[in-house]
mmCIF file of N, CA and C in Angstrom:
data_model
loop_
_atom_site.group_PDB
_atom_site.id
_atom_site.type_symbol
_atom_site.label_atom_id
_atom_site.label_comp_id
_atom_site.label_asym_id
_atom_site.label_seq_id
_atom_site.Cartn_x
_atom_site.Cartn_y
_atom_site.Cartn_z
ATOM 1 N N UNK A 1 -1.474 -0.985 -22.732
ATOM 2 C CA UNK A 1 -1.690 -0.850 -21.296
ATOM 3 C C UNK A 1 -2.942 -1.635 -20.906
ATOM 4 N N UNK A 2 -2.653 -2.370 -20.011
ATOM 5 C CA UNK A 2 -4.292 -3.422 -19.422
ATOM 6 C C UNK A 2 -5.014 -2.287 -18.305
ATOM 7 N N UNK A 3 -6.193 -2.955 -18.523
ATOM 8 C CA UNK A 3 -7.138 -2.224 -17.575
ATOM 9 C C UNK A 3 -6.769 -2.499 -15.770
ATOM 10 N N UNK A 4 -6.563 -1.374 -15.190
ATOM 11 C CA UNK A 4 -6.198 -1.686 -13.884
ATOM 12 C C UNK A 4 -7.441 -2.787 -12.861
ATOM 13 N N UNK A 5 -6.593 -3.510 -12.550
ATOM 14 C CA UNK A 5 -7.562 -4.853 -11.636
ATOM 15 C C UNK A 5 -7.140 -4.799 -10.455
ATOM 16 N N UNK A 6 -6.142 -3.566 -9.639
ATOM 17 C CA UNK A 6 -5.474 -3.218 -8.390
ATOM 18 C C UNK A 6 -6.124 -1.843 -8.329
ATOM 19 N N UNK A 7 -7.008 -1.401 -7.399
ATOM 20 C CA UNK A 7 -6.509 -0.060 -6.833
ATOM 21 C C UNK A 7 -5.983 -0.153 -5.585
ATOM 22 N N UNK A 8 -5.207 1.121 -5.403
ATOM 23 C CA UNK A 8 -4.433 1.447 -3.867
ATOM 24 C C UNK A 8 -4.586 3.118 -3.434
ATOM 25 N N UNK A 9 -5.300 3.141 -2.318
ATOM 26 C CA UNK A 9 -5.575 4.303 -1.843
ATOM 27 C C UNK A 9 -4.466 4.716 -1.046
ATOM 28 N N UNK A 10 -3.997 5.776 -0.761
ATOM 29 C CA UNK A 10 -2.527 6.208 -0.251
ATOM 30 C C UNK A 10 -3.046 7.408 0.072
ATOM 31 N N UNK A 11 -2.194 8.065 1.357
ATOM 32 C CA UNK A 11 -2.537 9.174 1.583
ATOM 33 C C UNK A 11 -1.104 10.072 0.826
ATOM 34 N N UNK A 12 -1.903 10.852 0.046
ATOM 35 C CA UNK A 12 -1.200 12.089 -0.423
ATOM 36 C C UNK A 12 -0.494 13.209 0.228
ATOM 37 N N UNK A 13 -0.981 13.335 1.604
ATOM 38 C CA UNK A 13 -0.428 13.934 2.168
ATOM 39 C C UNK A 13 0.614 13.859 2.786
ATOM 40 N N UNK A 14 0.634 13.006 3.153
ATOM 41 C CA UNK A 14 2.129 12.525 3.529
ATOM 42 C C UNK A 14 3.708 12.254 2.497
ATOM 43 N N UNK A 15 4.219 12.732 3.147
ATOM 44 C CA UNK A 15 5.749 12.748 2.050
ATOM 45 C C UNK A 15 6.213 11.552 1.897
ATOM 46 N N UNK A 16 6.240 10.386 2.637
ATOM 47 C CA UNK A 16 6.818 9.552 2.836
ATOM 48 C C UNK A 16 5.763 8.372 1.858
ATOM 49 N N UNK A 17 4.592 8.680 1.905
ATOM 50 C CA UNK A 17 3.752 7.923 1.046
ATOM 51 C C UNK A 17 3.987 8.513 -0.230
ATOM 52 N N UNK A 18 4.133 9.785 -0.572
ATOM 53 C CA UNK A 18 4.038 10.170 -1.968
ATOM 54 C C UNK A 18 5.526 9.752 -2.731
ATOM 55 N N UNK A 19 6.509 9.251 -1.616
ATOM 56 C CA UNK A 19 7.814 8.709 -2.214
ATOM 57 C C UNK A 19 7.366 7.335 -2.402
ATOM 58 N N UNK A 20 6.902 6.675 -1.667
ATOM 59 C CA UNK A 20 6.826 5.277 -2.089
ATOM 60 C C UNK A 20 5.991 4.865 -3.268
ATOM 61 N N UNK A 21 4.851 5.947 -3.559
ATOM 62 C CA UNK A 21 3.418 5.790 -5.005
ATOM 63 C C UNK A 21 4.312 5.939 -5.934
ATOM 64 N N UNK A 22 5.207 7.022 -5.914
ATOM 65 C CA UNK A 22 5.936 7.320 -7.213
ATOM 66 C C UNK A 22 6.831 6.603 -7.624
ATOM 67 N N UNK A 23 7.558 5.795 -6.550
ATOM 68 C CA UNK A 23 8.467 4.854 -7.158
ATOM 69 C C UNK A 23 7.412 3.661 -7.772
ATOM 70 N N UNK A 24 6.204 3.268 -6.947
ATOM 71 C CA UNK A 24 5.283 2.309 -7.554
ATOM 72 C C UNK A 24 4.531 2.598 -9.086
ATOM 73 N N UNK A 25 4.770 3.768 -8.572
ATOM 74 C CA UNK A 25 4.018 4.196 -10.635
ATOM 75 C C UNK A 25 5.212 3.794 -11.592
ATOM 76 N N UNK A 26 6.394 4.534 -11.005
ATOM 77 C CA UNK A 26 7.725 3.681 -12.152
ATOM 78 C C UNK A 26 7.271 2.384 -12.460
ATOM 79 N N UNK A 27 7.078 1.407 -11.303
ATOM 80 C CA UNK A 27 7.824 0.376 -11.494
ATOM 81 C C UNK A 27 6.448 -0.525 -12.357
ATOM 82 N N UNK A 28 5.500 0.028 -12.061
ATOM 83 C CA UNK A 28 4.124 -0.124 -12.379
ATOM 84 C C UNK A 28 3.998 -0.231 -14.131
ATOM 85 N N UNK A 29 4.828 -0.769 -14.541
ATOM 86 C CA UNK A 29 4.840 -0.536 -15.926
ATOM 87 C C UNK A 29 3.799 -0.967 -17.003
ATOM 88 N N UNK A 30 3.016 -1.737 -16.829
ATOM 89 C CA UNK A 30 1.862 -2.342 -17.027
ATOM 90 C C UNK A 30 0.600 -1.378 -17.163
ATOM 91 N N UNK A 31 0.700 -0.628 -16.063
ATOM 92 C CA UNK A 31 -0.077 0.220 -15.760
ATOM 93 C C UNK A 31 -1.356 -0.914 -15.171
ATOM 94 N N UNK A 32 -0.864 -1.643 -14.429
ATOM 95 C CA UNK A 32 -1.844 -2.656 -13.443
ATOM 96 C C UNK A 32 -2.799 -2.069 -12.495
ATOM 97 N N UNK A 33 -1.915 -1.125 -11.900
ATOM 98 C CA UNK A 33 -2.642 -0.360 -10.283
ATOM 99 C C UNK A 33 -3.252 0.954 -10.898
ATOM 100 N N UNK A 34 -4.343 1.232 -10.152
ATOM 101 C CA UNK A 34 -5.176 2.455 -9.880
ATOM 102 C C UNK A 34 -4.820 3.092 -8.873
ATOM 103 N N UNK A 35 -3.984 4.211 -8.938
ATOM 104 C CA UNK A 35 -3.418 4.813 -7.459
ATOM 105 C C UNK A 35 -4.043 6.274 -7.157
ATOM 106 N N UNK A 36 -5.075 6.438 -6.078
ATOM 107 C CA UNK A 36 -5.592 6.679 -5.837
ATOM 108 C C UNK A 36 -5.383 7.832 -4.716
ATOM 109 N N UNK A 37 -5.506 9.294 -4.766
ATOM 110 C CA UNK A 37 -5.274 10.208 -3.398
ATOM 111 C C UNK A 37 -6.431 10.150 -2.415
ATOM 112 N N UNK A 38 -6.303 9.276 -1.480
ATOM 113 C CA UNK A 38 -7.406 9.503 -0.234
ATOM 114 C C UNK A 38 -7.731 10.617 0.647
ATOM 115 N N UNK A 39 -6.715 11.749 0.176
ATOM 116 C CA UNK A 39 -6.846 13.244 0.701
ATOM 117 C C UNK A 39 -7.750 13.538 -0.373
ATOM 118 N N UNK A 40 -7.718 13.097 -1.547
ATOM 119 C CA UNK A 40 -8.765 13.948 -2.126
ATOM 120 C C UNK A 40 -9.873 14.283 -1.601
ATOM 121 N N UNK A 41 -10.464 15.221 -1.717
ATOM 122 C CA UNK A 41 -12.022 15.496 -1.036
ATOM 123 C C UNK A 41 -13.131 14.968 -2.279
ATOM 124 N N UNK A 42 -12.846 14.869 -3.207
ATOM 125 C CA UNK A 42 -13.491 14.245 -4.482
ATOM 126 C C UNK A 42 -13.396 12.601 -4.283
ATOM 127 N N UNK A 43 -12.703 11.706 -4.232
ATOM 128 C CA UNK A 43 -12.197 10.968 -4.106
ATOM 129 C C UNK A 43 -13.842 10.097 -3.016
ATOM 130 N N UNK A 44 -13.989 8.904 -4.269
ATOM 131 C CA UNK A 44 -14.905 7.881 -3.105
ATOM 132 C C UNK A 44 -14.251 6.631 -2.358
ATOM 133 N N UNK A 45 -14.637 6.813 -1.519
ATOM 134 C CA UNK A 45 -13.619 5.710 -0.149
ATOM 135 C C UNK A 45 -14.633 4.676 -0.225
ATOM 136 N N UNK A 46 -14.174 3.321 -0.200
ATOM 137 C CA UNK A 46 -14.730 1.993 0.148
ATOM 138 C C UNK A 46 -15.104 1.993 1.521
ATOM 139 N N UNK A 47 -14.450 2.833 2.442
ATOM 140 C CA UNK A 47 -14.477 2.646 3.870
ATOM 141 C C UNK A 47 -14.385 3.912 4.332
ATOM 142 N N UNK A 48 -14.786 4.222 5.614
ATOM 143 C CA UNK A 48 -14.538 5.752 6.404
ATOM 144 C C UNK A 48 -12.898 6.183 5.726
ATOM 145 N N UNK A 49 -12.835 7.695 5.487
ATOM 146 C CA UNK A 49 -12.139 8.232 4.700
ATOM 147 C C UNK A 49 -10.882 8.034 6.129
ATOM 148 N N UNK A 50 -11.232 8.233 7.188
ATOM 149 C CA UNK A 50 -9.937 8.667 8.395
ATOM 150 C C UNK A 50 -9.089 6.999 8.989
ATOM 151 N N UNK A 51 -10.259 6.030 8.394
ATOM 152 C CA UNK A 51 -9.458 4.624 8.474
ATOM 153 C C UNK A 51 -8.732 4.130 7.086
ATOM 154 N N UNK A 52 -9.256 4.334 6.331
ATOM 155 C CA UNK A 52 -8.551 4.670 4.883
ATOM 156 C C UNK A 52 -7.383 4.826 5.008
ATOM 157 N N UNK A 53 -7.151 5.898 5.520
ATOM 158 C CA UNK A 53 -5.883 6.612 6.380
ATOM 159 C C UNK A 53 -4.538 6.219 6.941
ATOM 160 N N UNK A 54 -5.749 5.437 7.799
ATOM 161 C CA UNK A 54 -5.163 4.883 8.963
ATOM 162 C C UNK A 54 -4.012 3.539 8.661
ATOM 163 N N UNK A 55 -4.469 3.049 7.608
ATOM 164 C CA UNK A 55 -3.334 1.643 6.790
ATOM 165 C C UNK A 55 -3.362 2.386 5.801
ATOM 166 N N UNK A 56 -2.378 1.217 5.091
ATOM 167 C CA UNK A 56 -2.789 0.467 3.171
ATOM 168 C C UNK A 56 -4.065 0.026 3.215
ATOM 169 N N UNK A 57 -4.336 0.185 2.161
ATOM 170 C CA UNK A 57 -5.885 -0.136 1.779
ATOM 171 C C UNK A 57 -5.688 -0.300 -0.030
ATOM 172 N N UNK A 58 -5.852 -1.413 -0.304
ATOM 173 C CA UNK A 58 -6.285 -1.654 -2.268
ATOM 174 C C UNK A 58 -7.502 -2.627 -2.178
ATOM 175 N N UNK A 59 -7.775 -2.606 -3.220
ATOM 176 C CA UNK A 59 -8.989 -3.758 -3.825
ATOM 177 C C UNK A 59 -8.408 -4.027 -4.986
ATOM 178 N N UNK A 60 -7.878 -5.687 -4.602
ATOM 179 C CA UNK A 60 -7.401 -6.657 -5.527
ATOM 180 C C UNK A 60 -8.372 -7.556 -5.963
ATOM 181 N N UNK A 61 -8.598 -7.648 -7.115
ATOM 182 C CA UNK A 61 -10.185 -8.559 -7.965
ATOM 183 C C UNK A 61 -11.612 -8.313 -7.121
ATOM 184 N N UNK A 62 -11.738 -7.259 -6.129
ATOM 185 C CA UNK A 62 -12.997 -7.098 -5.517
ATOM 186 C C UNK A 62 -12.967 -7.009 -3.859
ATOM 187 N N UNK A 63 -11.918 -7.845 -3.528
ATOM 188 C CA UNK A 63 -11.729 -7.959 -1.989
ATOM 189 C C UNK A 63 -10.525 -6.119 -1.911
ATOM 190 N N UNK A 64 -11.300 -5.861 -0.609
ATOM 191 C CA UNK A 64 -10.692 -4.773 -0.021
ATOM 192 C C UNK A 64 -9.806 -5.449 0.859
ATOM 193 N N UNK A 65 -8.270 -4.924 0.620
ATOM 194 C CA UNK A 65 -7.327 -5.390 2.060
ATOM 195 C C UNK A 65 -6.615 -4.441 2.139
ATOM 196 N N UNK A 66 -6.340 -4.968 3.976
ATOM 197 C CA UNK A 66 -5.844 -3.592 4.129
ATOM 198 C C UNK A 66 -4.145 -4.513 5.059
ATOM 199 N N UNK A 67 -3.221 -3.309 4.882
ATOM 200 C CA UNK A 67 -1.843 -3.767 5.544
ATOM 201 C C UNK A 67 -1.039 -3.950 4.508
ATOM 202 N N UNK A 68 -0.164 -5.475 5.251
ATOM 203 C CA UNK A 68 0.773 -6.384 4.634
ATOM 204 C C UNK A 68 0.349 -6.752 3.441
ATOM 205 N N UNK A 69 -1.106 -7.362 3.665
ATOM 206 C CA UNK A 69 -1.777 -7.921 2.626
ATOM 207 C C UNK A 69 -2.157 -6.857 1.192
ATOM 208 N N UNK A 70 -2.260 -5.806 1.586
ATOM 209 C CA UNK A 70 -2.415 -4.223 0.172
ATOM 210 C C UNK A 70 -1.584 -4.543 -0.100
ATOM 211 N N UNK A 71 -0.017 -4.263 0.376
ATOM 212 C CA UNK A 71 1.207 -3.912 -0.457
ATOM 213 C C UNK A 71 1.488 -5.330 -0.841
ATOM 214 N N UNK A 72 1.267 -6.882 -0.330
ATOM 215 C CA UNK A 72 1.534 -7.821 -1.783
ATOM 216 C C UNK A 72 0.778 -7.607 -2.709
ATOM 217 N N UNK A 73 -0.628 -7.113 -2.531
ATOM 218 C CA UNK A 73 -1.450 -7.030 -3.700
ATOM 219 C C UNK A 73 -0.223 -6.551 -4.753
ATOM 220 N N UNK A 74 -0.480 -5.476 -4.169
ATOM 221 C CA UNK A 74 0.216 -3.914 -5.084
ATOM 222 C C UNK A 74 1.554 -5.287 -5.350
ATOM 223 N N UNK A 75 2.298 -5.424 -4.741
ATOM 224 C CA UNK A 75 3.444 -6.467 -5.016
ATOM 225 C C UNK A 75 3.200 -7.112 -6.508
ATOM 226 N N UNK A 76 2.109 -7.892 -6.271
ATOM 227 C CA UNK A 76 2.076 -8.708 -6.877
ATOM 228 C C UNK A 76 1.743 -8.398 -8.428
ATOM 229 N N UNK A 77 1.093 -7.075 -8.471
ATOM 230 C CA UNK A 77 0.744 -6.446 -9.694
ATOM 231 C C UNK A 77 1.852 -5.829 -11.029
ATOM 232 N N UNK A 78 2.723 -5.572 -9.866
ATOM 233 C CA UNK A 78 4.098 -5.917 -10.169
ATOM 234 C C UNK A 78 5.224 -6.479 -11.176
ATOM 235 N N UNK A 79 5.702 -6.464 -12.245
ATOM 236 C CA UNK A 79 6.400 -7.527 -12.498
ATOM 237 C C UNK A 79 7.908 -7.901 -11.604
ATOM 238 N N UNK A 80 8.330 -7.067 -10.860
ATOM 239 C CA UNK A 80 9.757 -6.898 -10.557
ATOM 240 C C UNK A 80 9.144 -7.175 -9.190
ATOM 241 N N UNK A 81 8.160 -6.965 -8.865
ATOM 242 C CA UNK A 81 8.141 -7.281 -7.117
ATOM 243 C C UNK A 81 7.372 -8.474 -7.133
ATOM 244 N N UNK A 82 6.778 -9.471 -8.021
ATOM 245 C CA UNK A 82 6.013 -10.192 -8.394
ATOM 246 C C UNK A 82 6.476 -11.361 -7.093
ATOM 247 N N UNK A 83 7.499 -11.986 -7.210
ATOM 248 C CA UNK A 83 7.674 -13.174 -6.287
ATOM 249 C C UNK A 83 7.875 -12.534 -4.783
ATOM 250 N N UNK A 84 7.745 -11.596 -3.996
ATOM 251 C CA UNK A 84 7.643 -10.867 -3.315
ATOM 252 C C UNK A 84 6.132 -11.586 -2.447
ATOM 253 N N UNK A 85 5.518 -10.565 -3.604
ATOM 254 C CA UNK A 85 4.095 -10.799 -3.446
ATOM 255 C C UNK A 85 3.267 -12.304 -3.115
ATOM 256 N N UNK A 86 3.997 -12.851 -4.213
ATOM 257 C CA UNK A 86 3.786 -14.482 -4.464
ATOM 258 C C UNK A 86 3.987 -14.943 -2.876
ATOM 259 N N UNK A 87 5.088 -14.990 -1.954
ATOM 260 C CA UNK A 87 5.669 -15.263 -1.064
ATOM 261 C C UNK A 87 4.903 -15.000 -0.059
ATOM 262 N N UNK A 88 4.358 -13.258 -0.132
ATOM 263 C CA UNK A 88 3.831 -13.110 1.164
ATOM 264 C C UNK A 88 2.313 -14.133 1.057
ATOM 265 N N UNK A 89 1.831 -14.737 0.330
ATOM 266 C CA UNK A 89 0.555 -15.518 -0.141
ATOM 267 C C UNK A 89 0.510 -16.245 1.190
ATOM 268 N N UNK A 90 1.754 -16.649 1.766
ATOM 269 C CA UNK A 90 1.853 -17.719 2.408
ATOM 270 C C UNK A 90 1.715 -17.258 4.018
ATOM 271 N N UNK A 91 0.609 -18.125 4.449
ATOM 272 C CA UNK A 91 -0.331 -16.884 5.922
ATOM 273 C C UNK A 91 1.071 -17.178 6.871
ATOM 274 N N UNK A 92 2.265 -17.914 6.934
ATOM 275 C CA UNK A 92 3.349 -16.991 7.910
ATOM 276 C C UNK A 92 3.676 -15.796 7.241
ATOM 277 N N UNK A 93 4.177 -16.010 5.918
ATOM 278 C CA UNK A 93 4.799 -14.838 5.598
ATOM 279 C C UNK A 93 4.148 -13.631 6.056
ATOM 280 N N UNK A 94 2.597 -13.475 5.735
ATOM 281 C CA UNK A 94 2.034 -12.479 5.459
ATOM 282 C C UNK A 94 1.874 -12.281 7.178
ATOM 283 N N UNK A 95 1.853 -12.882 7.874
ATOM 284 C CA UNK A 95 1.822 -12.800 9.599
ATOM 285 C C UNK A 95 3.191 -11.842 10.144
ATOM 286 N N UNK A 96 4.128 -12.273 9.009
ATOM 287 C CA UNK A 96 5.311 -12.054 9.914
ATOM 288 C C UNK A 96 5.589 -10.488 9.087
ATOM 289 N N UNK A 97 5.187 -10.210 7.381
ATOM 290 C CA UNK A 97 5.094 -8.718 6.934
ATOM 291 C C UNK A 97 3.923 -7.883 7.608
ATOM 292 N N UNK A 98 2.715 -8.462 7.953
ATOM 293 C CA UNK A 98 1.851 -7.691 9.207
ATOM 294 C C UNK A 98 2.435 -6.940 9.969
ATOM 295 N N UNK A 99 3.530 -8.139 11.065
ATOM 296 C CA UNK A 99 3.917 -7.627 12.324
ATOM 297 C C UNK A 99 4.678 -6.244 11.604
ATOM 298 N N UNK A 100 5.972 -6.436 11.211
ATOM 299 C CA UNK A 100 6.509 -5.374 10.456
ATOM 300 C C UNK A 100 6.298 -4.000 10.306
ATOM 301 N N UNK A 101 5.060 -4.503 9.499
ATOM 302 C CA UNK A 101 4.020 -3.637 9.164
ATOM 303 C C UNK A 101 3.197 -2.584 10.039
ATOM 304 N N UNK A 102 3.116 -3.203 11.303
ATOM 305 C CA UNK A 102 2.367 -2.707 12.215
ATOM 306 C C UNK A 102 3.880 -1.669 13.272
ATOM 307 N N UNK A 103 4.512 -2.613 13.297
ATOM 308 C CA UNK A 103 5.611 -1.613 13.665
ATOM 309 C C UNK A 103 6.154 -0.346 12.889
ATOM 310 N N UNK A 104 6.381 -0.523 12.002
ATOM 311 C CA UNK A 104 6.417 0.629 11.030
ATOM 312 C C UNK A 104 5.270 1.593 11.290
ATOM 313 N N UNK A 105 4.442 1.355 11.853
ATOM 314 C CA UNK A 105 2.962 2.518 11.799
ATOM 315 C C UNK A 105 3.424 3.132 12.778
ATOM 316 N N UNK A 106 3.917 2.633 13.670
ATOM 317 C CA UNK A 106 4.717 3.479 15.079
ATOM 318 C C UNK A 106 5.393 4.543 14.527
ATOM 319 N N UNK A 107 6.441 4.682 13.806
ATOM 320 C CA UNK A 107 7.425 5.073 13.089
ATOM 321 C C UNK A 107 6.822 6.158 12.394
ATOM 322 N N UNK A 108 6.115 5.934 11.669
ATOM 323 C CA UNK A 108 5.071 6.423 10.416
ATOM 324 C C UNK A 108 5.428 8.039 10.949
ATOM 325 N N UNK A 109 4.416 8.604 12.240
ATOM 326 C CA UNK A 109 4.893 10.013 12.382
ATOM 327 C C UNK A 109 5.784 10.737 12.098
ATOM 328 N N UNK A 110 6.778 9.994 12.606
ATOM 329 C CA UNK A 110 8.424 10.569 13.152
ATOM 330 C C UNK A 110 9.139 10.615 11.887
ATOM 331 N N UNK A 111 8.529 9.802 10.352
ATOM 332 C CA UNK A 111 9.548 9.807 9.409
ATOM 333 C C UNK A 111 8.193 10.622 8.472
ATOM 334 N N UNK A 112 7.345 11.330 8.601
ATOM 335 C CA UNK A 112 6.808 11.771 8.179
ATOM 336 C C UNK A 112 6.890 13.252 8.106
ATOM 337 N N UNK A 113 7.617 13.489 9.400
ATOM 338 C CA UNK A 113 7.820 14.951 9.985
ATOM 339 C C UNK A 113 9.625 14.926 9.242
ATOM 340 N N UNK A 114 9.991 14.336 9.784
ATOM 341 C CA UNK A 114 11.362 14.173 9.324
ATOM 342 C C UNK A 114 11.370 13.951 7.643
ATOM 343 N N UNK A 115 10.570 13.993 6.381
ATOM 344 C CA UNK A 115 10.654 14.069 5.340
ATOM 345 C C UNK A 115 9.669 15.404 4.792
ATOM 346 N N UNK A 116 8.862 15.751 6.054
ATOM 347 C CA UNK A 116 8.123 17.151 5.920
ATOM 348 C C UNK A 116 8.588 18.032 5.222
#
């Protein structure tokens, strides 16, 4: 197993996030990512704990990102989501998984309650 060079902060509380970490720990076979509960109350945040929150948030080789850009990290750490990741590199791609991205946050409540 290599030393993790990805962490990804996720909120635990949410159902809909704790489905998506767990399929990422499967797929995570490497054991690349550091996945991280930002509900923890133990837990040290790079940034205010309630914006944390508020996106994706990882630190890939040192840079904190947050969005589209976390989940290629996390992508890219990947072996099976690897060209994924690779792809979004490219500032349309990653413009056009943003937008997405940002729409989905709309959503976020309503499928949060609905997997409650």
């Amino acid at each position: 197993m290599t030393v993790p060079r990805l962490t990804v902060w996720h909120d635990g509380a949410c159902p809909l996030c704790r489905r998506e970490i767990a399929l990422m720990r499967r797929l995570d076979t490497r054991g690349a990512i550091r996945f991280v509960d930002a509900t923890d109350p133990d837990t040290a945040c790079p940034i205010d704990r309630a914006a944390l929150l508020d996106r994706f948030h990882a630190r890939e080789d040192g840079v904190l990102l947050s969005g589209a850009a976390a989940f290629a990290a996390m992508w890219r750490a990947i072996p099976l989501l690897r060209p994924l990741g690779l792809v979004a590199r490219h500032p349309i791609a990653l413009r056009w998984l943003e937008r997405g991205y940002r729409r989905f946050l709309r959503y976020r409540p309503r499928l949060q309650r609905w997997l409650g």
